[in-house]
Short mmCIF file of C-alpha atoms and ligand atoms in Angstrom, two decimals:
data_model
loop_
_atom_site.label_atom_id
_atom_site.label_comp_id
_atom_site.label_asym_id
_atom_site.label_seq_id
_atom_site.Cartn_x
_atom_site.Cartn_y
_atom_site.Cartn_z
CA MET F 1 4.34 2.40 -26.62
CA TRP F 2 3.88 5.79 -25.05
CA ILE F 3 4.94 7.14 -21.71
CA VAL F 4 3.09 9.93 -19.97
CA PRO F 5 5.22 11.05 -16.90
CA GLU F 6 3.48 12.21 -13.73
CA ARG F 7 4.92 15.71 -14.11
CA GLU F 8 2.97 16.36 -17.34
CA ILE F 9 -0.39 15.52 -15.98
CA ALA F 10 -1.33 18.62 -14.27
CA ASP F 11 -0.99 20.60 -17.56
CA LEU F 12 -2.94 17.95 -19.57
CA MET F 13 -5.71 16.85 -17.67
CA THR F 14 -8.62 19.19 -16.55
CA PRO F 15 -11.30 18.35 -14.05
CA GLU F 16 -13.84 18.89 -16.61
CA ALA F 17 -12.06 16.19 -18.88
CA ALA F 18 -11.81 13.86 -15.91
CA PHE F 19 -15.77 14.51 -15.35
CA ASP F 20 -16.78 13.52 -18.98
CA ALA F 21 -14.38 10.48 -19.01
CA VAL F 22 -15.82 9.25 -15.58
CA GLU F 23 -19.41 9.76 -16.59
CA GLU F 24 -19.03 8.03 -19.75
CA VAL F 25 -17.34 4.88 -18.27
CA PHE F 26 -20.09 4.75 -15.57
CA ALA F 27 -22.71 4.78 -18.27
CA ALA F 28 -20.69 2.08 -20.17
CA MET F 29 -20.42 -0.11 -17.01
CA ALA F 30 -24.16 0.03 -16.45
CA ALA F 31 -24.91 -0.70 -19.95
CA GLY F 32 -22.67 -3.84 -19.80
CA ASP F 33 -20.09 -2.48 -22.27
CA ALA F 34 -17.30 -2.23 -19.57
CA ARG F 35 -16.36 -4.34 -16.76
CA ASN F 36 -13.90 -4.32 -13.72
CA PHE F 37 -11.76 -7.05 -12.76
CA PRO F 38 -11.56 -8.26 -9.23
CA VAL F 39 -9.22 -5.96 -7.07
CA VAL F 40 -6.20 -7.25 -5.79
CA ARG F 41 -4.84 -5.36 -2.52
CA GLU F 42 -2.15 -6.79 -0.28
CA ALA F 43 -0.31 -5.68 2.85
CA LEU F 44 3.29 -5.92 1.81
CA GLY F 45 4.87 -6.50 5.23
CA HIS F 46 7.35 -3.64 4.08
CA GLU F 47 7.23 -0.15 4.99
CA ASP F 48 3.70 -0.77 6.18
CA ALA F 49 2.59 -0.41 2.42
CA LEU F 50 -0.60 -1.50 1.07
CA TYR F 51 -0.25 -2.54 -2.85
CA GLY F 52 -2.52 -3.76 -5.30
CA PHE F 53 -4.16 -3.61 -8.93
CA LYS F 54 -7.38 -2.45 -10.25
CA GLY F 55 -8.08 -3.17 -13.92
CA GLY F 56 -10.77 -3.80 -16.42
CA PHE F 57 -11.86 -3.61 -19.98
CA ASP F 58 -14.17 -1.00 -21.61
CA GLN F 59 -15.13 -2.52 -25.01
CA LYS F 60 -16.90 0.67 -25.95
CA GLY F 61 -13.95 3.01 -25.19
CA ALA F 62 -11.51 0.38 -26.36
CA ALA F 63 -9.54 0.61 -22.85
CA LEU F 64 -7.88 -2.37 -21.44
CA GLY F 65 -5.39 -2.39 -18.57
CA LEU F 66 -4.75 -1.76 -14.89
CA LYS F 67 -3.62 0.66 -12.25
CA ALA F 68 -0.93 -0.74 -10.12
CA GLY F 69 -0.27 1.13 -6.91
CA GLY F 70 -1.28 1.70 -3.24
CA HIS F 71 -0.26 3.50 0.05
CA TRP F 72 3.04 4.08 1.47
CA PRO F 73 2.35 5.75 4.93
CA HIS F 74 5.97 6.96 5.53
CA ASN F 75 6.64 8.57 2.15
CA LEU F 76 5.91 12.05 2.93
CA ALA F 77 7.84 12.20 6.28
CA ARG F 78 10.85 10.17 5.06
CA ARG F 79 11.08 11.03 1.23
CA GLY F 80 9.10 14.03 0.67
CA LEU F 81 6.78 11.98 -1.61
CA ILE F 82 2.82 11.80 -1.31
CA ASN F 83 1.72 8.63 0.31
CA HIS F 84 -0.32 7.42 -2.57
CA GLN F 85 1.67 6.21 -5.47
CA SER F 86 0.11 4.69 -8.62
CA THR F 87 0.87 3.93 -12.30
CA VAL F 88 -1.79 3.14 -15.08
CA PHE F 89 -0.74 0.62 -17.80
CA LEU F 90 -2.86 0.59 -20.92
CA PHE F 91 -2.80 -2.35 -23.53
CA ASP F 92 -4.11 -2.55 -27.12
CA PRO F 93 -7.40 -4.64 -26.79
CA ASP F 94 -7.01 -5.79 -30.27
CA THR F 95 -3.38 -7.34 -29.75
CA GLY F 96 -2.51 -7.34 -26.04
CA ARG F 97 0.55 -5.08 -26.83
CA PRO F 98 1.28 -2.42 -24.15
CA SER F 99 0.13 0.98 -25.38
CA ALA F 100 0.84 3.38 -22.76
CA MET F 101 2.35 3.90 -19.17
CA VAL F 102 0.77 6.93 -17.39
CA GLY F 103 1.54 8.55 -13.89
CA GLY F 104 -1.38 7.80 -11.90
CA ASN F 105 -1.39 9.91 -8.81
CA LEU F 106 -2.76 13.20 -9.76
CA LEU F 107 -5.13 11.18 -12.22
CA THR F 108 -6.46 9.20 -9.18
CA ALA F 109 -7.46 12.43 -7.31
CA LEU F 110 -9.11 13.86 -10.33
CA ARG F 111 -10.99 10.68 -11.38
CA THR F 112 -12.16 10.35 -7.57
CA ALA F 113 -13.33 13.95 -7.41
CA ALA F 114 -14.96 13.41 -10.88
CA ALA F 115 -16.96 10.47 -9.51
CA SER F 116 -18.46 12.43 -6.63
CA SER F 117 -19.36 15.17 -8.98
CA VAL F 118 -21.05 12.89 -11.33
CA SER F 119 -23.11 11.72 -8.37
CA ILE F 120 -23.94 15.38 -7.48
CA LYS F 121 -24.90 16.27 -10.91
CA HIS F 122 -27.24 13.48 -11.28
CA LEU F 123 -28.59 12.82 -7.66
CA ALA F 124 -28.43 16.17 -5.49
CA ARG F 125 -31.36 18.50 -5.48
CA PRO F 126 -31.09 21.20 -8.25
CA ASP F 127 -31.58 23.78 -5.55
CA ALA F 128 -28.86 22.46 -3.29
CA ARG F 129 -27.19 25.55 -1.78
CA VAL F 130 -24.96 24.48 1.29
CA LEU F 131 -22.17 21.98 0.77
CA GLY F 132 -20.84 19.86 3.77
CA LEU F 133 -17.44 18.31 3.70
CA ILE F 134 -15.97 15.60 6.15
CA GLY F 135 -12.26 15.30 5.56
CA ALA F 136 -9.44 17.68 4.94
CA GLY F 137 -6.59 15.48 3.52
CA HIS F 138 -5.03 15.14 0.24
CA GLN F 139 -8.09 14.03 -1.74
CA ALA F 140 -10.51 16.42 0.06
CA THR F 141 -9.12 19.56 -1.71
CA PHE F 142 -9.85 17.94 -5.15
CA GLN F 143 -13.42 16.84 -3.88
CA LEU F 144 -14.19 20.20 -2.73
CA ARG F 145 -13.02 21.85 -5.95
CA ALA F 146 -14.97 19.52 -8.12
CA ALA F 147 -18.26 19.60 -6.08
CA LEU F 148 -18.37 23.32 -6.12
CA ARG F 149 -18.75 23.31 -9.83
CA GLN F 150 -22.02 21.13 -9.72
CA ARG F 151 -24.42 23.61 -8.05
CA ALA F 152 -24.68 27.17 -7.11
CA PHE F 153 -23.32 26.61 -3.69
CA ASP F 154 -23.31 29.57 -1.39
CA ARG F 155 -21.67 28.12 1.72
CA VAL F 156 -19.19 25.48 2.58
CA ILE F 157 -19.42 23.69 6.13
CA ALA F 158 -16.77 21.26 6.98
CA TRP F 159 -15.92 18.90 9.82
CA ASN F 160 -12.58 16.97 10.17
CA TYR F 161 -11.28 14.46 12.71
CA HIS F 162 -8.12 16.50 12.76
CA PRO F 163 -9.49 20.06 12.96
CA GLU F 164 -5.89 21.46 12.44
CA MET F 165 -6.11 20.21 8.81
CA LEU F 166 -9.32 22.48 7.98
CA PRO F 167 -7.25 25.27 6.50
CA ASN F 168 -6.32 22.88 3.66
CA VAL F 169 -9.91 22.91 2.41
CA ALA F 170 -10.91 26.42 3.69
CA LYS F 171 -8.28 27.69 1.09
CA VAL F 172 -9.97 25.96 -1.76
CA ALA F 173 -13.31 27.27 -0.80
CA GLU F 174 -11.97 30.74 -0.52
CA GLU F 175 -10.11 30.65 -3.91
CA ALA F 176 -13.65 29.66 -5.25
CA GLY F 177 -15.27 32.75 -3.59
CA VAL F 178 -17.42 30.67 -1.33
CA PRO F 179 -17.70 31.34 2.54
CA PHE F 180 -16.35 28.47 4.58
CA GLU F 181 -17.12 27.48 8.02
CA ALA F 182 -15.68 24.94 10.39
CA ALA F 183 -18.64 22.95 11.81
CA ARG F 184 -19.66 20.43 14.40
CA LEU F 185 -21.03 17.11 13.06
CA GLU F 186 -24.51 17.99 14.15
CA ASP F 187 -24.38 21.18 12.27
CA LEU F 188 -23.86 19.11 8.94
CA ALA F 189 -27.63 18.78 8.92
CA ALA F 190 -27.83 22.17 7.39
CA ALA F 191 -25.87 20.73 4.15
CA ASP F 192 -28.01 19.80 1.05
CA VAL F 193 -24.92 17.77 -0.08
CA ILE F 194 -22.22 16.10 2.10
CA VAL F 195 -18.85 14.72 0.57
CA THR F 196 -17.05 12.33 3.10
CA ILE F 197 -13.35 11.63 2.18
CA THR F 198 -11.59 10.28 5.23
CA SER F 199 -9.67 7.06 6.02
CA ALA F 200 -11.75 6.44 8.98
CA HIS F 201 -12.40 2.94 10.34
CA ALA F 202 -15.53 4.01 12.32
CA PRO F 203 -18.56 6.08 11.50
CA SER F 204 -18.27 9.76 12.16
CA LEU F 205 -21.62 10.96 10.74
CA MET F 206 -24.56 9.29 12.31
CA ALA F 207 -28.03 8.80 10.67
CA ASP F 208 -29.51 11.36 13.41
CA HIS F 209 -27.24 14.11 11.90
CA VAL F 210 -28.83 14.14 8.66
CA ALA F 211 -31.50 16.05 7.22
CA PRO F 212 -34.16 14.92 4.50
CA GLY F 213 -33.37 15.65 1.07
CA THR F 214 -29.56 15.51 1.48
CA HIS F 215 -27.26 13.89 -1.22
CA PHE F 216 -24.19 11.99 0.13
CA ALA F 217 -21.16 11.17 -1.74
CA CYS F 218 -19.17 8.62 0.55
CA MET F 219 -15.92 8.56 -1.08
CA GLY F 220 -13.34 7.48 1.61
CA THR F 221 -14.19 3.83 2.19
CA ASP F 222 -12.32 1.75 -0.40
CA THR F 223 -11.14 -1.12 1.63
CA ALA F 224 -12.76 -3.73 3.84
CA GLY F 225 -13.07 -2.42 7.38
CA LYS F 226 -13.14 1.30 6.54
CA GLN F 227 -16.26 3.15 7.53
CA GLU F 228 -17.46 6.84 7.53
CA VAL F 229 -21.22 7.07 8.13
CA GLU F 230 -23.43 4.99 10.23
CA ALA F 231 -24.87 2.03 8.45
CA ALA F 232 -28.33 2.94 9.54
CA LEU F 233 -27.86 6.10 7.39
CA LEU F 234 -27.85 3.88 4.11
CA ALA F 235 -31.05 2.34 5.39
CA ARG F 236 -32.70 5.71 5.44
CA GLY F 237 -31.80 6.48 2.03
CA THR F 238 -31.62 5.21 -1.66
CA VAL F 239 -28.06 3.90 -2.34
CA PHE F 240 -26.22 4.25 -5.62
CA THR F 241 -22.66 3.22 -6.39
CA ASP F 242 -19.96 2.95 -9.12
CA GLU F 243 -20.07 -0.93 -8.81
CA VAL F 244 -22.14 -3.07 -6.82
CA ALA F 245 -19.55 -5.88 -6.27
CA GLN F 246 -17.11 -3.39 -4.83
CA SER F 247 -19.80 -1.38 -2.91
CA VAL F 248 -20.77 -4.54 -0.96
CA SER F 249 -17.27 -5.92 -0.44
CA LEU F 250 -14.97 -2.79 0.29
CA GLY F 251 -17.27 0.32 -0.02
CA GLU F 252 -19.26 2.20 2.47
CA ALA F 253 -22.38 -0.13 1.99
CA GLN F 254 -20.29 -3.16 3.20
CA HIS F 255 -21.35 -2.69 6.86
CA ALA F 256 -25.35 -2.15 6.17
CA VAL F 257 -25.26 -5.19 3.83
CA ALA F 258 -23.40 -7.35 6.50
CA THR F 259 -25.81 -6.43 9.07
CA GLY F 260 -28.82 -6.91 6.94
CA MET F 261 -29.95 -3.29 6.99
CA ILE F 262 -29.93 -3.14 3.13
CA ALA F 263 -29.73 -5.97 0.46
CA GLU F 264 -27.35 -5.93 -2.46
CA ALA F 265 -30.28 -5.66 -4.55
CA ASP F 266 -31.03 -2.35 -3.10
CA ILE F 267 -27.94 -0.85 -4.45
CA THR F 268 -27.97 0.80 -8.01
CA GLU F 269 -25.09 1.77 -10.35
CA LEU F 270 -24.97 5.50 -10.87
CA GLY F 271 -24.54 4.56 -14.62
CA ALA F 272 -28.12 3.47 -14.69
CA VAL F 273 -29.14 6.93 -13.62
CA ILE F 274 -26.82 8.59 -16.25
CA ASN F 275 -28.48 6.04 -19.02
CA GLY F 276 -31.95 7.09 -17.97
CA VAL F 277 -32.71 3.42 -16.75
CA HIS F 278 -33.10 4.57 -13.28
CA PRO F 279 -34.97 7.66 -12.31
CA GLY F 280 -32.39 8.58 -9.57
CA ARG F 281 -33.82 11.04 -6.88
CA THR F 282 -37.70 10.80 -7.23
CA PHE F 283 -38.82 13.36 -4.42
CA ALA F 284 -37.15 16.46 -2.78
CA ASP F 285 -37.00 14.74 0.70
CA GLU F 286 -35.43 11.58 -0.46
CA ILE F 287 -31.87 10.93 0.92
CA THR F 288 -29.57 9.81 -1.78
CA ILE F 289 -26.28 8.27 -1.12
CA PHE F 290 -23.45 7.56 -3.49
CA ASP F 291 -21.02 4.92 -2.41
CA GLY F 292 -17.99 5.78 -4.42
CA THR F 293 -15.58 2.94 -4.05
CA GLY F 294 -13.12 3.75 -6.98
CA VAL F 295 -13.15 1.29 -9.83
CA GLY F 296 -10.24 0.48 -12.24
CA LEU F 297 -12.14 1.47 -15.28
CA GLN F 298 -12.02 5.25 -14.00
CA ASP F 299 -8.44 4.95 -14.19
CA LEU F 300 -8.44 3.64 -17.54
CA ALA F 301 -10.71 6.18 -18.80
CA VAL F 302 -8.72 9.26 -17.38
CA ALA F 303 -5.49 7.64 -18.61
CA THR F 304 -6.73 7.09 -22.08
CA ARG F 305 -7.94 10.66 -22.31
CA VAL F 306 -4.64 12.13 -21.02
CA THR F 307 -2.46 9.95 -23.22
CA GLU F 308 -4.38 11.19 -26.36
CA LEU F 309 -3.79 14.76 -24.95
CA ALA F 310 -0.19 14.17 -24.57
CA ILE F 311 0.44 12.69 -27.81
CA ALA F 312 -1.43 15.69 -29.54
CA LYS F 313 0.64 18.12 -27.42
CA GLY F 314 3.88 16.31 -28.28
CA VAL F 315 4.58 15.64 -24.54
CA ALA F 316 4.22 11.80 -24.58
CA ILE F 317 7.50 10.03 -24.83
CA GLU F 318 7.47 7.24 -27.50
CA VAL F 319 9.60 4.04 -26.60
CA ASP F 320 10.27 1.08 -28.85
CA PHE F 321 9.20 -1.62 -26.63
P1 LIG S 1 -5.15 11.74 3.80
O1 LIG S 1 -4.25 10.78 4.60
O2 LIG S 1 -4.49 12.82 3.21
O3 LIG S 1 -6.33 12.27 4.74
C1 LIG S 1 -7.03 11.42 5.56
C2 LIG S 1 -8.28 12.05 6.11
O4 LIG S 1 -8.97 11.25 7.05
C3 LIG S 1 -8.06 13.43 6.89
O5 LIG S 1 -9.06 14.39 6.76
C4 LIG S 1 -8.02 12.86 8.21
O6 LIG S 1 -8.27 13.80 9.28
C5 LIG S 1 -9.17 11.85 8.23
N1 LIG S 1 -8.95 10.88 9.31
C6 LIG S 1 -7.97 10.11 9.80
N2 LIG S 1 -8.09 9.34 10.78
C7 LIG S 1 -9.47 9.66 11.00
C8 LIG S 1 -10.43 8.91 11.84
N3 LIG S 1 -10.10 8.10 12.86
N4 LIG S 1 -11.84 9.28 11.82
C9 LIG S 1 -12.22 10.46 10.93
N5 LIG S 1 -11.32 10.87 9.91
C10 LIG S 1 -10.06 10.45 10.05
O7 LIG S 1 -5.86 10.75 2.75
P2 LIG S 1 -6.58 11.03 1.41
O8 LIG S 1 -5.42 10.77 0.38
O9 LIG S 1 -7.18 12.35 1.52
O10 LIG S 1 -7.58 9.81 1.23
C11 LIG S 1 -8.79 9.85 2.19
C12 LIG S 1 -9.38 8.64 1.76
O11 LIG S 1 -9.85 8.42 0.43
C13 LIG S 1 -8.67 7.23 2.14
O12 LIG S 1 -9.30 6.45 2.79
C14 LIG S 1 -8.34 6.84 0.68
O13 LIG S 1 -8.01 5.38 0.82
C15 LIG S 1 -9.64 7.06 0.05
N6 LIG S 1 -9.61 7.08 -1.45
C16 LIG S 1 -10.73 6.55 -2.18
C17 LIG S 1 -10.72 6.57 -3.46
C18 LIG S 1 -11.99 6.37 -4.20
O14 LIG S 1 -11.99 6.13 -5.28
N7 LIG S 1 -13.14 6.08 -3.50
C19 LIG S 1 -9.52 7.15 -4.19
C20 LIG S 1 -8.51 7.77 -3.43
C21 LIG S 1 -8.45 7.76 -2.17
#
C-alpha cells in the first residue's frame, strides 16, 4: 500500500491533470461506467465539526474507494490548520485490498475547480470575455485560477458577502494579468460566465441580476439547506450537474426542485455533453447552469492520478499493510 502525504501533492498534481481526470470521470459516470455511493455527512457534536464519506467505483478507471473528511470550523483560529480536512483511501477493485492513502485537502480544491472549468469548457459561449465571481474564500482562488484558463477573459468582476476578503481573489486575477474589479451584485449582469463559491444558506444572486447567454457554475452548495442563487434562475436556464441524485438532494437545484420550479428530469449530467449525447448549449442567449455538487468519483480520479505520479517520482511511501 502507498501513502502520498499532503505535503507532496502541490509538487505532483497540476490543474491540467486534475481537469483531465475530472472530465474523464464525468464522462464515465454519464456512460454508466462509474457510480457514486450515497453520501454520508454527519454533525459530530464535537468541535462543531461536520464529517462524512464520499465514495464510488469507476469500473473503467479501475478506481474504488472513498474520501473521508469534513469541516472543522475552529481549525484555522485554534490550530493554524485549514478548516476543511480530508483523506482519500483507494482499494484494489480486484481484491478489496487497500492500495493507497492520499492527502485530500489540496486535491479537493483542485478537483472542485476542475469541475467548474470542465463546465465552462463545454457550456460557456466561446466568445465569453467577462468572468464574474461570487466568493472570495479558500476555494475561490482555485476556482478563479482554473476558470481563467478556459476562455480569453479580459476582465474579472467579483462580489463577496464579506468585501474585505476580495483581495484574496484580486491577487489571483492580477497574477494572471487580467484586470479585476469589485462589483455590486447587479453589475454581474455584465459577466458572460459566473462562478459562485460561497457557504451561503440564502441566495445572493437573483434571477433579475442575470443577462441572457450567461453560463453559471454554482459550486458552493454541497449540503442540504445551502443556497447561492435564486431558485427562479434555474427555471430560466438549462441545468446541468455532476450527478443528478446529489443535485436534487444537496446541490443548488434542491430548492428549485423542492418548490416544483424544475423537475429532476430537467437536469442533465455534464458527462452527457462531454460524451456528445446531449448538445449542451444550443443558442447564444441560452442561460446554462452547472450545479457542481462534488462527487466522490472526482476525488478518486485525482487521487489515482496523483498516486501514479508519486510512485513514478519516488515520493510515495510504501508500507507493508
Ligand atoms: P471559506 O470559508 O474559505 O469561504 C466562504 C465564502 O462564503 C466566503 O467568500 C464568504 O464571504 C462567503 N460567505 C460566508 N457567509 C456567507 C453568506 N451568508 N452569504 C454569502 N456569502 C457568504 O469556504 P471555502 O472553502 O471557500 O468553501 C466555499 C463553499 O464551497 C463551501 O460551502 C464548501 O462547502 C463548498 N465546497 C464545495 C465543493 C464542491 O465540490 N461543490 C468542494 C469544496 C467546497
